[in-house]
Coordinates of C-alpha atoms in Angstrom, one line a residue:
X22 CA -119.1 -100.9 -47.3
X23 CA -118.7 -99.8 -43.3
X24 CA -116.1 -97.0 -42.6
X25 CA -113.2 -98.4 -41.1
X26 CA -112.3 -97.1 -37.5
X27 CA -108.9 -95.0 -38.2
X28 CA -106.2 -96.7 -36.8
X29 CA -103.7 -94.5 -34.1
X30 CA -106.2 -91.9 -33.7
X31 CA -105.3 -90.2 -30.4
X32 CA -108.0 -90.7 -27.9
X33 CA -109.0 -87.4 -26.8
X34 CA -111.5 -88.6 -24.1
X35 CA -110.3 -87.9 -20.5
X36 CA -108.0 -90.5 -19.0
X37 CA -107.0 -91.5 -15.7
X38 CA -103.8 -90.2 -14.4
X39 CA -100.8 -93.0 -14.9
X40 CA -100.5 -92.9 -11.0
X41 CA -103.8 -93.9 -10.5
X42 CA -103.6 -97.2 -13.2
X43 CA -100.4 -98.0 -11.5
X44 CA -101.9 -97.9 -8.4
X45 CA -104.6 -100.5 -9.6
X46 CA -101.7 -103.0 -11.4
X47 CA -99.3 -103.2 -8.2
X48 CA -102.6 -104.3 -5.9
X49 CA -103.4 -106.8 -8.8
X50 CA -99.8 -107.7 -8.9
X51 CA -100.3 -108.3 -4.7
X52 CA -102.8 -110.1 -5.4
X53 CA -105.1 -107.9 -3.5
X54 CA -108.0 -108.0 -5.2
X55 CA -111.1 -106.7 -3.9
X56 CA -109.3 -103.0 -3.5
X57 CA -108.3 -103.3 -7.1
X58 CA -111.8 -104.2 -8.2
X59 CA -113.1 -101.5 -6.4
X60 CA -110.8 -98.8 -7.9
X61 CA -110.8 -99.9 -11.2
X62 CA -114.9 -100.0 -11.3
X63 CA -114.1 -96.2 -10.0
X64 CA -111.5 -95.3 -12.9
X65 CA -114.5 -96.9 -15.3
X66 CA -117.1 -94.8 -13.7
X67 CA -115.2 -91.8 -14.1
X68 CA -113.5 -92.5 -17.2
X69 CA -116.2 -94.7 -19.0
X70 CA -114.4 -93.9 -22.7
X71 CA -110.8 -95.2 -21.6
X72 CA -110.5 -98.8 -22.3
X73 CA -107.4 -98.9 -20.0
X74 CA -109.4 -98.8 -17.2
X75 CA -111.8 -101.4 -18.6
X76 CA -108.8 -103.6 -18.9
X77 CA -107.7 -103.3 -15.8
X78 CA -111.5 -103.9 -14.2
X79 CA -111.4 -107.0 -16.2
X80 CA -107.9 -108.2 -15.3
X81 CA -109.0 -107.5 -11.7
X82 CA -112.0 -109.3 -11.9
X83 CA -111.2 -112.3 -13.9
X84 CA -108.3 -112.7 -10.9
X85 CA -110.7 -111.7 -8.1
X86 CA -114.3 -113.1 -8.7
X87 CA -113.6 -115.5 -12.1
X88 CA -114.0 -115.7 -15.8
X89 CA -118.0 -115.1 -15.1
X90 CA -117.5 -111.4 -13.6
X91 CA -115.2 -110.2 -16.1
X92 CA -117.1 -111.3 -19.4
X93 CA -119.7 -109.0 -18.0
X94 CA -117.6 -106.4 -17.6
X95 CA -116.2 -107.1 -21.4
X96 CA -120.4 -107.1 -22.2
X97 CA -120.6 -104.0 -20.4
X98 CA -117.5 -102.2 -22.3
X99 CA -118.7 -103.3 -25.5
X100 CA -122.5 -102.5 -25.1
X101 CA -120.9 -98.6 -24.0
X102 CA -118.4 -98.8 -27.3
X103 CA -120.6 -100.5 -30.1
X104 CA -117.6 -99.2 -32.3
X105 CA -114.6 -100.3 -30.5
X106 CA -112.7 -102.8 -32.0
X107 CA -110.6 -103.9 -28.4
X108 CA -114.0 -103.4 -26.8
X109 CA -115.6 -105.9 -28.9
X110 CA -112.8 -107.8 -29.1
X111 CA -112.1 -108.9 -25.6
X112 CA -116.4 -109.6 -25.4
X113 CA -116.0 -112.0 -28.3
X114 CA -113.2 -114.1 -26.7
X115 CA -114.9 -114.2 -23.3
X116 CA -118.4 -115.2 -25.4
X117 CA -116.3 -118.4 -26.5
X118 CA -114.8 -119.1 -23.1
X119 CA -117.7 -119.6 -22.1
X120 CA -119.7 -121.4 -24.5
X121 CA -122.1 -118.5 -25.0
X122 CA -122.1 -119.5 -28.5
X123 CA -125.2 -117.4 -30.4
X124 CA -123.6 -114.6 -28.2
X125 CA -119.9 -115.3 -30.0
X126 CA -121.9 -115.6 -33.2
X127 CA -123.3 -111.6 -33.0
X128 CA -120.1 -110.2 -31.5
X129 CA -118.1 -112.0 -34.8
X130 CA -120.6 -110.3 -37.0
X131 CA -120.0 -107.0 -35.2
X132 CA -116.4 -107.4 -35.6
X133 CA -116.7 -107.7 -39.2
X134 CA -118.5 -105.2 -39.7
X135 CA -115.3 -103.4 -38.3
X136 CA -113.1 -104.9 -40.5
X137 CA -112.0 -107.8 -38.2
X138 CA -111.4 -111.3 -39.2
X139 CA -112.7 -114.1 -36.6
X140 CA -111.9 -117.8 -37.2
X141 CA -114.7 -120.0 -37.5
X142 CA -117.4 -117.2 -36.9
X143 CA -119.6 -116.2 -37.8
X144 CA -120.4 -120.0 -38.3
X145 CA -122.6 -121.2 -41.0
X146 CA -126.1 -121.5 -41.6
X147 CA -126.3 -125.1 -41.0
X148 CA -124.1 -124.7 -37.9
X149 CA -126.3 -122.0 -36.5
X150 CA -129.7 -124.2 -37.4
X151 CA -127.9 -127.1 -35.3
X152 CA -127.8 -124.6 -32.2
X153 CA -131.4 -123.9 -32.3
X154 CA -132.3 -127.1 -32.5
X155 CA -133.8 -127.8 -28.4
X156 CA -133.3 -131.7 -26.2
X157 CA -137.6 -131.4 -26.5
X158 CA -137.5 -131.8 -30.2
X159 CA -138.2 -127.8 -30.9
X160 CA -137.0 -124.9 -32.6
X161 CA -135.9 -121.9 -31.0
X162 CA -135.7 -118.6 -32.5
X163 CA -132.1 -117.2 -33.0
X164 CA -133.0 -114.3 -30.6
X165 CA -134.6 -116.7 -27.9
X166 CA -131.1 -118.3 -27.9
X167 CA -129.2 -115.0 -27.9
X168 CA -131.4 -113.6 -25.3
X169 CA -130.6 -117.1 -23.1
X170 CA -126.9 -116.7 -23.7
X171 CA -127.0 -113.4 -22.8
X172 CA -128.9 -114.4 -19.1
X173 CA -126.3 -116.9 -18.8
X174 CA -123.8 -114.3 -19.1
X175 CA -125.3 -112.7 -16.3
X176 CA -126.0 -115.9 -13.9
X177 CA -122.2 -116.9 -14.3
X178 CA -121.2 -113.5 -13.2
X179 CA -123.7 -114.2 -10.1
X180 CA -125.9 -110.8 -11.5
X181 CA -128.6 -113.2 -10.6
X182 CA -131.2 -110.4 -10.6
X183 CA -130.2 -109.4 -13.6
X184 CA -130.6 -112.5 -15.5
X185 CA -133.9 -113.0 -14.0
X186 CA -134.9 -110.1 -15.9
X187 CA -133.2 -111.0 -18.9
X188 CA -134.8 -114.4 -19.1
X189 CA -138.1 -113.2 -18.3
X190 CA -140.6 -114.9 -20.7
X191 CA -137.9 -116.4 -23.6
X192 CA -140.1 -119.4 -24.1
X193 CA -137.2 -122.5 -24.4
X194 CA -136.2 -125.0 -22.1
X195 CA -132.9 -123.6 -21.2
X196 CA -133.6 -120.5 -20.3
X197 CA -136.6 -121.1 -18.0
X198 CA -134.3 -123.3 -16.0
X199 CA -131.7 -120.9 -15.5
X200 CA -134.5 -118.2 -14.7
X201 CA -135.5 -120.8 -12.0
X202 CA -132.0 -121.4 -11.2
X203 CA -131.3 -117.6 -10.0
X204 CA -134.5 -117.2 -8.5
X205 CA -132.8 -120.0 -6.1
X206 CA -129.8 -118.0 -5.6
X207 CA -131.5 -114.9 -4.5
X208 CA -133.4 -116.9 -1.7
X209 CA -136.9 -116.1 -3.5
X210 CA -137.4 -119.9 -2.6
X211 CA -141.1 -120.2 -3.4
X212 CA -141.0 -118.2 -6.8
X213 CA -138.2 -120.8 -8.0
X214 CA -139.8 -123.8 -7.1
X215 CA -143.2 -122.2 -8.8
X216 CA -140.7 -121.8 -11.7
X217 CA -139.6 -125.4 -11.8
X218 CA -142.4 -127.1 -11.4
X219 CA -143.7 -124.9 -14.6
X220 CA -140.6 -125.5 -16.8
X221 CA -141.1 -129.2 -15.8
X222 CA -145.0 -129.1 -17.1
X223 CA -144.4 -127.1 -19.9
X224 CA -141.2 -130.3 -21.2
X225 CA -141.7 -133.5 -19.0
X226 CA -138.4 -134.5 -20.0
X227 CA -137.1 -131.6 -18.4
X228 CA -135.2 -133.5 -15.2
X229 CA -133.0 -130.5 -14.3
X230 CA -136.4 -128.6 -13.3
X231 CA -137.8 -131.7 -12.1
X232 CA -134.8 -133.0 -9.6
X233 CA -134.7 -129.0 -8.1
X234 CA -138.6 -129.0 -7.4
X235 CA -137.8 -131.8 -5.4
X236 CA -134.8 -130.5 -3.6
X237 CA -136.7 -127.4 -3.0
X238 CA -139.6 -129.2 -1.5
X239 CA -136.9 -130.3 1.1
X240 CA -135.6 -126.9 1.5
X241 CA -139.0 -125.6 2.8
X242 CA -139.3 -128.5 4.8
X243 CA -141.8 -130.5 2.7
X244 CA -141.0 -134.0 2.8
X245 CA -144.2 -134.8 1.6
X246 CA -144.3 -132.6 -1.4
X247 CA -140.6 -134.3 -2.3
X248 CA -141.6 -137.7 -2.0
X249 CA -144.5 -137.0 -4.6
X250 CA -141.9 -136.1 -7.4
X251 CA -139.5 -139.0 -6.3
X252 CA -141.4 -142.0 -9.0
X253 CA -141.2 -139.6 -12.1
X254 CA -138.0 -138.2 -11.1
X255 CA -136.9 -141.9 -11.0
X256 CA -138.4 -143.4 -13.6
X257 CA -137.1 -141.2 -16.4
X258 CA -133.9 -141.3 -18.5
X259 CA -131.9 -138.8 -18.9
X260 CA -131.4 -137.0 -22.1
X261 CA -128.2 -134.6 -21.2
X262 CA -125.9 -134.0 -18.6
X263 CA -127.5 -131.3 -17.0
X264 CA -130.6 -133.7 -16.4
X265 CA -128.6 -136.9 -15.2
X266 CA -127.0 -134.3 -12.6
X267 CA -129.6 -133.1 -11.3
X268 CA -131.7 -136.1 -11.1
X269 CA -129.1 -138.2 -9.3
X270 CA -128.1 -135.6 -7.1
X271 CA -132.0 -134.7 -5.6
X272 CA -132.4 -138.8 -5.2
X273 CA -129.2 -139.1 -3.3
X274 CA -130.5 -135.6 -1.1
X275 CA -133.9 -137.9 -0.4
X276 CA -131.7 -140.7 0.1
X277 CA -133.0 -142.7 -2.5
X278 CA -129.9 -144.6 -3.2
X279 CA -130.6 -147.3 -4.9
X280 CA -133.1 -145.4 -7.1
X281 CA -130.4 -143.2 -7.6
X282 CA -127.9 -145.3 -8.8
X283 CA -130.7 -147.1 -11.2
X284 CA -131.0 -143.5 -12.9
X285 CA -127.0 -143.3 -13.2
X286 CA -126.7 -147.0 -15.0
X287 CA -129.8 -145.8 -17.2
X288 CA -128.2 -142.6 -18.7
X289 CA -124.9 -144.9 -19.1
X290 CA -126.6 -146.4 -21.9
X291 CA -128.0 -143.6 -23.6
X292 CA -126.1 -142.3 -26.6
X293 CA -125.7 -138.7 -25.7
X294 CA -123.0 -140.0 -23.1
X295 CA -120.3 -140.6 -25.6
X296 CA -119.6 -137.2 -26.6
X297 CA -119.6 -135.6 -23.2
X298 CA -116.4 -134.0 -21.7
X299 CA -115.1 -131.7 -19.2
X300 CA -116.4 -130.4 -15.6
X301 CA -120.7 -131.6 -16.1
X302 CA -120.1 -135.2 -16.8
X303 CA -117.2 -135.7 -14.4
X304 CA -119.3 -134.5 -11.9
X305 CA -122.5 -136.3 -12.4
X306 CA -119.4 -139.6 -12.9
X307 CA -118.4 -138.1 -8.8
X308 CA -122.1 -138.1 -8.1
X309 CA -122.8 -142.1 -9.4
X310 CA -119.9 -143.2 -7.8
X311 CA -121.6 -141.9 -4.4
X312 CA -124.4 -143.8 -5.0
X313 CA -122.4 -147.2 -5.9
X314 CA -120.6 -145.9 -2.6
X315 CA -123.6 -145.8 -0.5
X316 CA -124.4 -149.0 -1.5
X317 CA -121.6 -150.8 -0.2
X318 CA -120.2 -151.2 -4.1
X319 CA -116.9 -150.4 -3.0
X320 CA -115.1 -151.5 -6.5
X321 CA -118.0 -149.3 -8.5
X322 CA -117.5 -146.4 -6.6
X323 CA -113.8 -146.2 -6.7
X324 CA -113.9 -146.9 -10.8
X325 CA -116.6 -144.2 -11.0
X326 CA -114.2 -141.7 -9.1
X327 CA -111.1 -142.3 -10.8
X328 CA -113.0 -142.0 -14.5
X329 CA -114.3 -138.5 -12.7
X330 CA -110.6 -137.7 -11.6
X331 CA -109.5 -138.4 -15.2
X332 CA -111.7 -136.2 -17.0
X333 CA -111.5 -133.5 -14.6
X334 CA -107.8 -134.1 -13.1
X335 CA -107.3 -132.5 -9.8
X336 CA -111.3 -132.4 -8.9
X337 CA -111.7 -132.5 -4.8
X338 CA -114.9 -134.1 -4.6
X339 CA -113.9 -137.5 -6.1
X340 CA -110.2 -136.8 -4.4
X341 CA -111.8 -136.8 -1.2
X342 CA -113.6 -139.8 -1.8
X343 CA -110.8 -141.7 -2.8
X344 CA -108.9 -140.4 0.0
X345 CA -111.4 -141.4 2.7
X346 CA -111.7 -144.8 0.5
X347 CA -108.2 -145.5 0.8
X348 CA -107.6 -144.1 4.8
X349 CA -110.3 -146.4 6.1
X350 CA -109.6 -149.3 3.7
X351 CA -113.9 -149.8 3.5
X352 CA -116.6 -147.9 1.3
X353 CA -117.5 -145.2 3.1
X354 CA -120.9 -144.7 3.9
X355 CA -121.3 -141.0 3.5
X356 CA -119.0 -140.0 0.5
X357 CA -119.5 -136.2 -0.2
X358 CA -122.1 -135.6 -2.8
X359 CA -122.7 -131.6 -3.0
X360 CA -120.8 -128.1 -2.7
X361 CA -122.5 -125.4 -1.2
X362 CA -123.6 -124.1 -4.9
X363 CA -125.7 -126.7 -5.4
X364 CA -127.7 -126.9 -2.7
X365 CA -127.8 -123.3 -0.7
X366 CA -128.7 -119.9 -2.3
X367 CA -125.4 -118.5 -3.9
X368 CA -126.1 -114.9 -3.1
X369 CA -126.7 -115.6 0.3
X370 CA -123.0 -117.8 0.9
X371 CA -121.7 -114.7 -0.8
X372 CA -123.0 -112.6 1.5
X373 CA -121.0 -114.3 4.0
X374 CA -118.0 -113.3 2.8
X375 CA -118.4 -109.4 3.5
X376 CA -120.2 -108.8 6.7
X377 CA -118.8 -107.9 10.2
X378 CA -119.8 -109.2 13.3
X379 CA -123.3 -106.5 13.5
X380 CA -124.8 -108.1 10.4
X381 CA -124.3 -111.8 11.2
X382 CA -127.1 -112.3 12.9
X383 CA -129.9 -111.4 10.4
X384 CA -127.8 -112.9 7.7
X385 CA -128.1 -116.3 9.3
X386 CA -131.6 -115.6 10.3
X387 CA -132.7 -114.6 6.6
X388 CA -131.7 -118.4 5.7
X389 CA -134.9 -120.2 5.6
X390 CA -133.9 -123.7 4.8
X391 CA -135.7 -126.3 7.4
X392 CA -133.3 -128.1 9.8
X393 CA -134.0 -131.5 7.7
X394 CA -132.6 -129.9 4.6
X395 CA -129.4 -128.6 6.7
X396 CA -128.8 -132.5 8.4
X397 CA -129.2 -133.7 4.6
X398 CA -126.2 -131.5 3.2
X399 CA -124.5 -132.4 6.6
X400 CA -124.8 -136.5 5.4
X401 CA -123.6 -135.4 1.8
X402 CA -121.8 -132.4 1.7
X403 CA -118.0 -131.6 1.5
X404 CA -116.6 -130.3 4.1
X405 CA -116.8 -126.7 3.9
X406 CA -120.9 -127.3 3.4
X407 CA -120.7 -129.8 6.4
X408 CA -119.2 -127.0 9.0
X409 CA -121.6 -124.3 7.5
X410 CA -124.4 -127.0 8.1
X411 CA -123.5 -127.7 12.0
X412 CA -122.7 -123.9 12.5
X413 CA -126.1 -123.0 11.4
X414 CA -128.0 -126.2 13.4
X415 CA -125.9 -124.8 16.2
X416 CA -126.9 -121.2 15.8
X417 CA -130.7 -122.0 15.7
X418 CA -130.6 -123.8 19.7
X419 CA -130.9 -120.4 20.8
X420 CA -132.9 -118.4 18.6
X421 CA -135.8 -120.5 17.2
X422 CA -138.9 -121.3 18.2
X423 CA -139.3 -123.9 21.6
X424 CA -140.5 -126.9 19.0
X425 CA -137.5 -126.1 16.3
X426 CA -135.1 -125.5 19.0
X427 CA -136.0 -129.0 19.8
X428 CA -135.9 -130.0 15.6
X429 CA -132.1 -128.8 15.7
X430 CA -131.1 -130.5 19.0
X431 CA -132.3 -133.9 17.9
X432 CA -130.6 -133.4 14.6
X433 CA -127.0 -132.5 16.1
X434 CA -127.4 -135.9 18.6
X435 CA -127.9 -138.2 15.9
X436 CA -125.1 -136.4 13.7
X437 CA -122.8 -137.1 16.8
X438 CA -123.3 -141.1 16.1
X439 CA -122.7 -141.1 12.8
X440 CA -118.7 -141.7 11.3
X441 CA -118.6 -138.3 9.5
X442 CA -115.9 -135.7 10.5
X443 CA -113.6 -135.9 14.0
X444 CA -114.2 -137.0 16.9
X445 CA -113.4 -133.7 18.2
X446 CA -116.6 -132.3 16.2
X447 CA -118.8 -134.8 17.0
X448 CA -118.2 -134.2 20.6
X449 CA -118.7 -130.2 19.5
X450 CA -122.1 -131.3 18.7
X451 CA -122.8 -133.1 22.4
X452 CA -121.0 -129.8 24.2
X453 CA -123.6 -127.2 22.2
X454 CA -126.9 -129.3 23.2
X455 CA -125.3 -129.5 27.1
X456 CA -124.2 -125.6 26.8
X457 CA -127.7 -124.8 26.0
X458 CA -129.3 -126.8 28.3
X459 CA -130.6 -129.3 25.8
X460 CA -129.0 -132.6 27.7
X461 CA -130.2 -133.5 31.0
X462 CA -127.5 -133.6 33.9
X463 CA -125.5 -136.3 33.7
X464 CA -127.2 -138.1 30.6
X465 CA -125.4 -140.5 28.8
X466 CA -125.5 -139.9 25.1
X467 CA -124.2 -142.1 22.0
X468 CA -120.6 -140.8 20.0
X469 CA -119.1 -142.2 17.4
X470 CA -115.5 -142.2 18.7
X471 CA -114.0 -142.8 15.7
X472 CA -114.3 -146.8 15.7
X473 CA -117.2 -147.8 17.5
X474 CA -120.7 -146.6 19.2
X475 CA -120.0 -145.8 22.2
X476 CA -121.9 -144.4 25.2
X477 CA -120.7 -141.5 27.0
X478 CA -121.8 -138.9 29.7
X479 CA -121.2 -135.3 28.7
X480 CA -122.1 -133.9 32.1
X481 CA -123.8 -130.4 32.6
X482 CA -120.5 -128.5 33.0
X483 CA -118.9 -126.4 30.5
X484 CA -115.5 -126.8 29.9
X485 CA -113.2 -124.3 29.4
X486 CA -109.8 -124.3 27.8
X487 CA -108.6 -120.2 28.7
X488 CA -106.8 -120.7 31.7
X489 CA -107.9 -117.8 34.6
X490 CA -105.1 -115.1 34.8
X491 CA -102.8 -115.7 36.9
X492 CA -102.8 -114.5 40.7
X493 CA -99.1 -114.8 40.7
X494 CA -96.7 -111.7 40.1
X495 CA -94.9 -112.0 36.8
X496 CA -91.3 -112.9 38.0
X497 CA -92.9 -115.9 40.3
X498 CA -95.3 -116.8 37.7
X499 CA -92.2 -117.4 35.6
X500 CA -90.7 -119.5 38.0
X501 CA -93.4 -121.7 38.0
X502 CA -93.5 -122.1 34.2
X503 CA -90.1 -123.3 34.9
X504 CA -90.4 -125.8 37.9
X505 CA -93.2 -127.3 35.2
X506 CA -91.0 -127.9 32.3
X507 CA -88.1 -128.7 34.8
X508 CA -90.2 -131.4 36.3
X509 CA -91.6 -132.7 32.8
X510 CA -87.8 -133.2 32.0
X511 CA -87.1 -135.4 34.9
X512 CA -85.1 -132.4 36.7
X513 CA -86.8 -132.8 40.2
X514 CA -84.4 -130.4 42.5
X515 CA -84.4 -127.6 39.8
X516 CA -88.1 -128.1 39.6
X517 CA -88.2 -127.8 43.6
X518 CA -85.9 -124.8 43.6
X519 CA -88.0 -122.6 41.7
X520 CA -90.9 -123.5 43.9
X521 CA -89.2 -123.1 47.1
X522 CA -88.7 -119.7 45.7
X523 CA -92.1 -119.0 45.2
X524 CA -93.2 -120.5 48.5
X525 CA -91.1 -118.1 50.2
X526 CA -92.7 -115.4 48.9
X527 CA -96.4 -116.6 49.1
X528 CA -96.2 -119.8 51.3
X529 CA -99.6 -121.3 51.3
X530 CA -99.7 -120.8 47.3
X531 CA -102.4 -123.3 45.7
X532 CA -100.4 -123.9 42.6
X533 CA -97.2 -123.6 44.1
X534 CA -97.8 -126.5 46.7
X535 CA -99.7 -128.6 44.3
X536 CA -96.7 -128.6 42.0
X537 CA -94.6 -129.3 44.8
X538 CA -97.0 -132.4 45.9
X539 CA -96.5 -133.3 41.7
X540 CA -92.9 -133.2 41.9
X541 CA -93.3 -135.7 45.5
X542 CA -95.7 -138.1 43.3
X543 CA -92.7 -138.2 40.5
X544 CA -89.7 -138.9 43.5
X545 CA -92.2 -141.5 44.6
X546 CA -92.7 -140.3 48.3
X547 CA -96.6 -140.5 48.3
X548 CA -97.1 -139.8 52.3
X549 CA -95.4 -136.4 51.8
X550 CA -97.7 -135.8 48.4
X551 CA -100.8 -136.5 50.5
X552 CA -99.8 -134.4 53.7
X553 CA -99.5 -131.5 50.9
X554 CA -102.6 -132.1 49.3
X555 CA -104.3 -131.5 52.3
X556 CA -101.8 -128.3 53.7
X557 CA -103.9 -127.2 49.8
X558 CA -107.5 -128.2 51.0
X559 CA -106.9 -126.8 54.2
X560 CA -106.0 -123.6 52.7
X561 CA -108.0 -123.6 49.9
X562 CA -111.1 -126.1 50.3
X563 CA -112.6 -125.6 46.9
X564 CA -108.8 -126.4 45.1
X565 CA -110.7 -129.2 42.7
X566 CA -107.4 -130.3 41.9
X567 CA -105.9 -130.9 44.7
X568 CA -109.4 -132.8 46.3
X569 CA -109.1 -134.8 42.7
X570 CA -105.3 -136.0 43.4
X571 CA -106.0 -136.9 47.2
X572 CA -109.1 -138.8 46.4
X573 CA -106.9 -140.6 44.0
X574 CA -104.7 -141.7 46.8
X575 CA -107.8 -142.5 48.9
X576 CA -109.8 -144.8 46.4
X577 CA -106.0 -146.8 46.0
X578 CA -105.9 -146.8 49.5
X579 CA -109.6 -148.3 50.0
X580 CA -111.1 -145.9 51.8
X581 CA -114.0 -144.7 48.8
X582 CA -116.4 -143.3 51.6
X583 CA -113.4 -140.7 52.0
X584 CA -113.0 -139.9 48.1
X585 CA -116.5 -139.7 47.5
X586 CA -116.4 -137.0 50.1
X587 CA -113.5 -135.5 48.6
X588 CA -115.3 -135.3 44.7
X589 CA -119.0 -134.3 46.2
X590 CA -120.1 -131.5 44.7
X591 CA -117.2 -130.8 42.0
X592 CA -119.4 -132.3 39.1
X593 CA -122.2 -129.6 39.7
X594 CA -120.1 -127.0 38.9
X595 CA -121.2 -125.0 36.1
X596 CA -117.8 -124.5 34.6
X597 CA -114.3 -126.0 34.5
X598 CA -111.0 -125.8 32.7
X599 CA -110.1 -128.6 30.7
X600 CA -107.2 -129.9 32.9
X601 CA -109.9 -129.7 35.9
X602 CA -112.6 -132.0 33.6
X603 CA -109.7 -134.5 33.1
X604 CA -108.5 -134.5 36.3
X605 CA -112.2 -135.2 38.0
X606 CA -113.8 -137.3 35.0
X607 CA -110.8 -139.3 35.4
X608 CA -111.1 -139.5 39.2
X609 CA -114.4 -140.3 39.2
X610 CA -114.0 -143.2 37.1
X611 CA -111.4 -144.4 39.1
X612 CA -114.4 -144.5 41.8
X613 CA -116.6 -146.1 39.5
X614 CA -114.3 -148.8 38.8
X615 CA -113.7 -149.7 42.5
X616 CA -117.6 -149.6 43.1
X617 CA -117.7 -152.0 40.5
X618 CA -119.6 -149.8 37.8
X619 CA -117.4 -150.4 35.3
X620 CA -119.9 -149.2 32.4
X621 CA -120.1 -146.0 33.7
X622 CA -116.4 -145.4 34.3
X623 CA -116.1 -146.7 30.6
X624 CA -118.3 -143.6 29.8
X625 CA -116.6 -141.3 31.5
X626 CA -113.2 -142.0 29.8
X627 CA -114.8 -142.1 26.6
X628 CA -115.9 -138.7 27.1
X629 CA -112.4 -137.5 28.0
X630 CA -111.2 -139.2 24.8
X631 CA -113.0 -136.5 23.0
X632 CA -111.9 -133.9 24.4
X633 CA -108.2 -134.4 23.0
X634 CA -107.2 -131.6 20.7
X635 CA -103.3 -131.5 21.3
X636 CA -100.1 -133.4 23.1
X637 CA -101.4 -131.9 26.3
X638 CA -105.0 -132.7 26.5
X639 CA -103.3 -136.4 25.0
X640 CA -101.3 -136.1 28.6
X641 CA -103.9 -135.8 30.6
X642 CA -106.0 -138.4 29.0
X643 CA -103.2 -140.9 29.1
X644 CA -102.6 -139.9 33.4
X645 CA -106.8 -140.8 33.7
X646 CA -106.1 -143.8 32.1
X647 CA -103.3 -144.8 33.9
X648 CA -104.9 -144.4 37.5
X649 CA -107.9 -146.3 36.0
X650 CA -105.5 -149.2 35.1
X651 CA -104.5 -149.2 38.8
X652 CA -108.1 -149.8 39.9
X653 CA -109.9 -153.6 39.9
X654 CA -113.5 -154.0 40.3
X655 CA -113.9 -154.1 43.8
X656 CA -111.6 -151.8 45.0
X657 CA -108.6 -154.5 44.3
X658 CA -105.8 -151.7 43.8
X659 CA -102.9 -153.1 41.5
X660 CA -99.7 -151.2 43.0
X661 CA -97.1 -150.1 40.7

């Protein structure tokens, strides 16, 4: 009989001070997990035999990094203290929760040797034999499956290097797949591709490996290699959820939507489907819904997304797809399919969270994913993934060789045409091209404005939302701000009093004179407005707002030549404040309309629509549109 450990035996090993433990507890209670993990880990390193520090570390890891990280800490504790009942019990529970059943079996046997009782485990010889049977019909040894479980434990904790080491040479399909997956997440892409292809050749029914091999060809920019794998992937029938997931995801990634749907439908007839529950089959149903959606089959897409939610309540992907379906009243052409962990190396994305500005450039450059791969992720990614891919494409506009920069530019131009994201995001793609000199001056480009594809003119000017510092003393600036608010509220006399106070000290101040002209305009005193604008231009010939406002008056009066002279050269300025942009492009649209150039006028207004980000912008747009409505082709002015 093995000797049972003594109960209530005092621990004579060195222990941390109570204040040290309390400090970690306070950090955990405050949900400040990174420092809690760091402090708990330091205590474990200094007092490796003290169980209290181990438990604090597991708690902090579980809350801050998830079950996988806590499970690995439990494993390390159990390895360090093989005769500790609390250590083995902690590992046993995590092994069960993570479905590491052979590892749980081994720990259960150890717990039995220590005198503990575990329900349901150790399992019977018949149940154990069932776990050793593989999906390809072969039978693994107990040691091989235990090694697979241990590798999976490291993988779930994002210890990819540890998993690669543990799974090296384990000759079963799940172990080969997980080792290749860890190589991918370590950004060892070429090694991962070789490993996935080898795993598929060893087991031709291994669609998990085949789907990832196709994905990694695309990752490298090798579409020819990826397309060579489409026929065997599309024609196969998945034998388990992991295979079905990888099969449909890879076919959607390469935009073989009909093949993805056909593969999904075939798998739905398989016997194994009836027994599947939980997150993975819900993800597979979500992918099937995405395939249906891309094919325009809205009713089938809705049914599958609702099934996915019923199987996994709160699942974000089908929730988002159903939200878009209900909002737009039509089947999404670009439903969300992928999350970052499926399609980008996790070690790389984890690294983004800990970088400072100095290390960001080299970290971004370390991602070798092809531009076309990033484009595919944008077309099928959830919001955070789409944002990251666009950030990467914009980053590549100024750091890569010319040919590749042009490739990224073409992709961004194409993405602006698609009904994905918000109008502001889409105009941002074109703004990035303009700012990098990759749009010709005054070049017309196509942009999806939220309802239709429109041609807009982004011009070649950088639009700045940040105002330049005021040139007024603080007290006078406060008066100007008050005047603006009073004017907006219709209190014209009070607004003018503030302006007169400013002009009493600085008679020709351009902003004050411009505000006075705006007040006169609201009062219908048109001749005084014109006189004030001319006074501003005489004192400040480069004042854009005054020139634009005076040009608008000349257009309404039919003096198009004078208006053209006033606007001459303003569009060539390298930078404009947003307010100046609305004024310039709005009045230029007026001139175009008066000259009978309606398409050019419409393109300018469409460009302004993409700049609206808040209520103030909306007011500026309304002013520009109001001015345009006063002008008909051929200079027929609609009097107010």
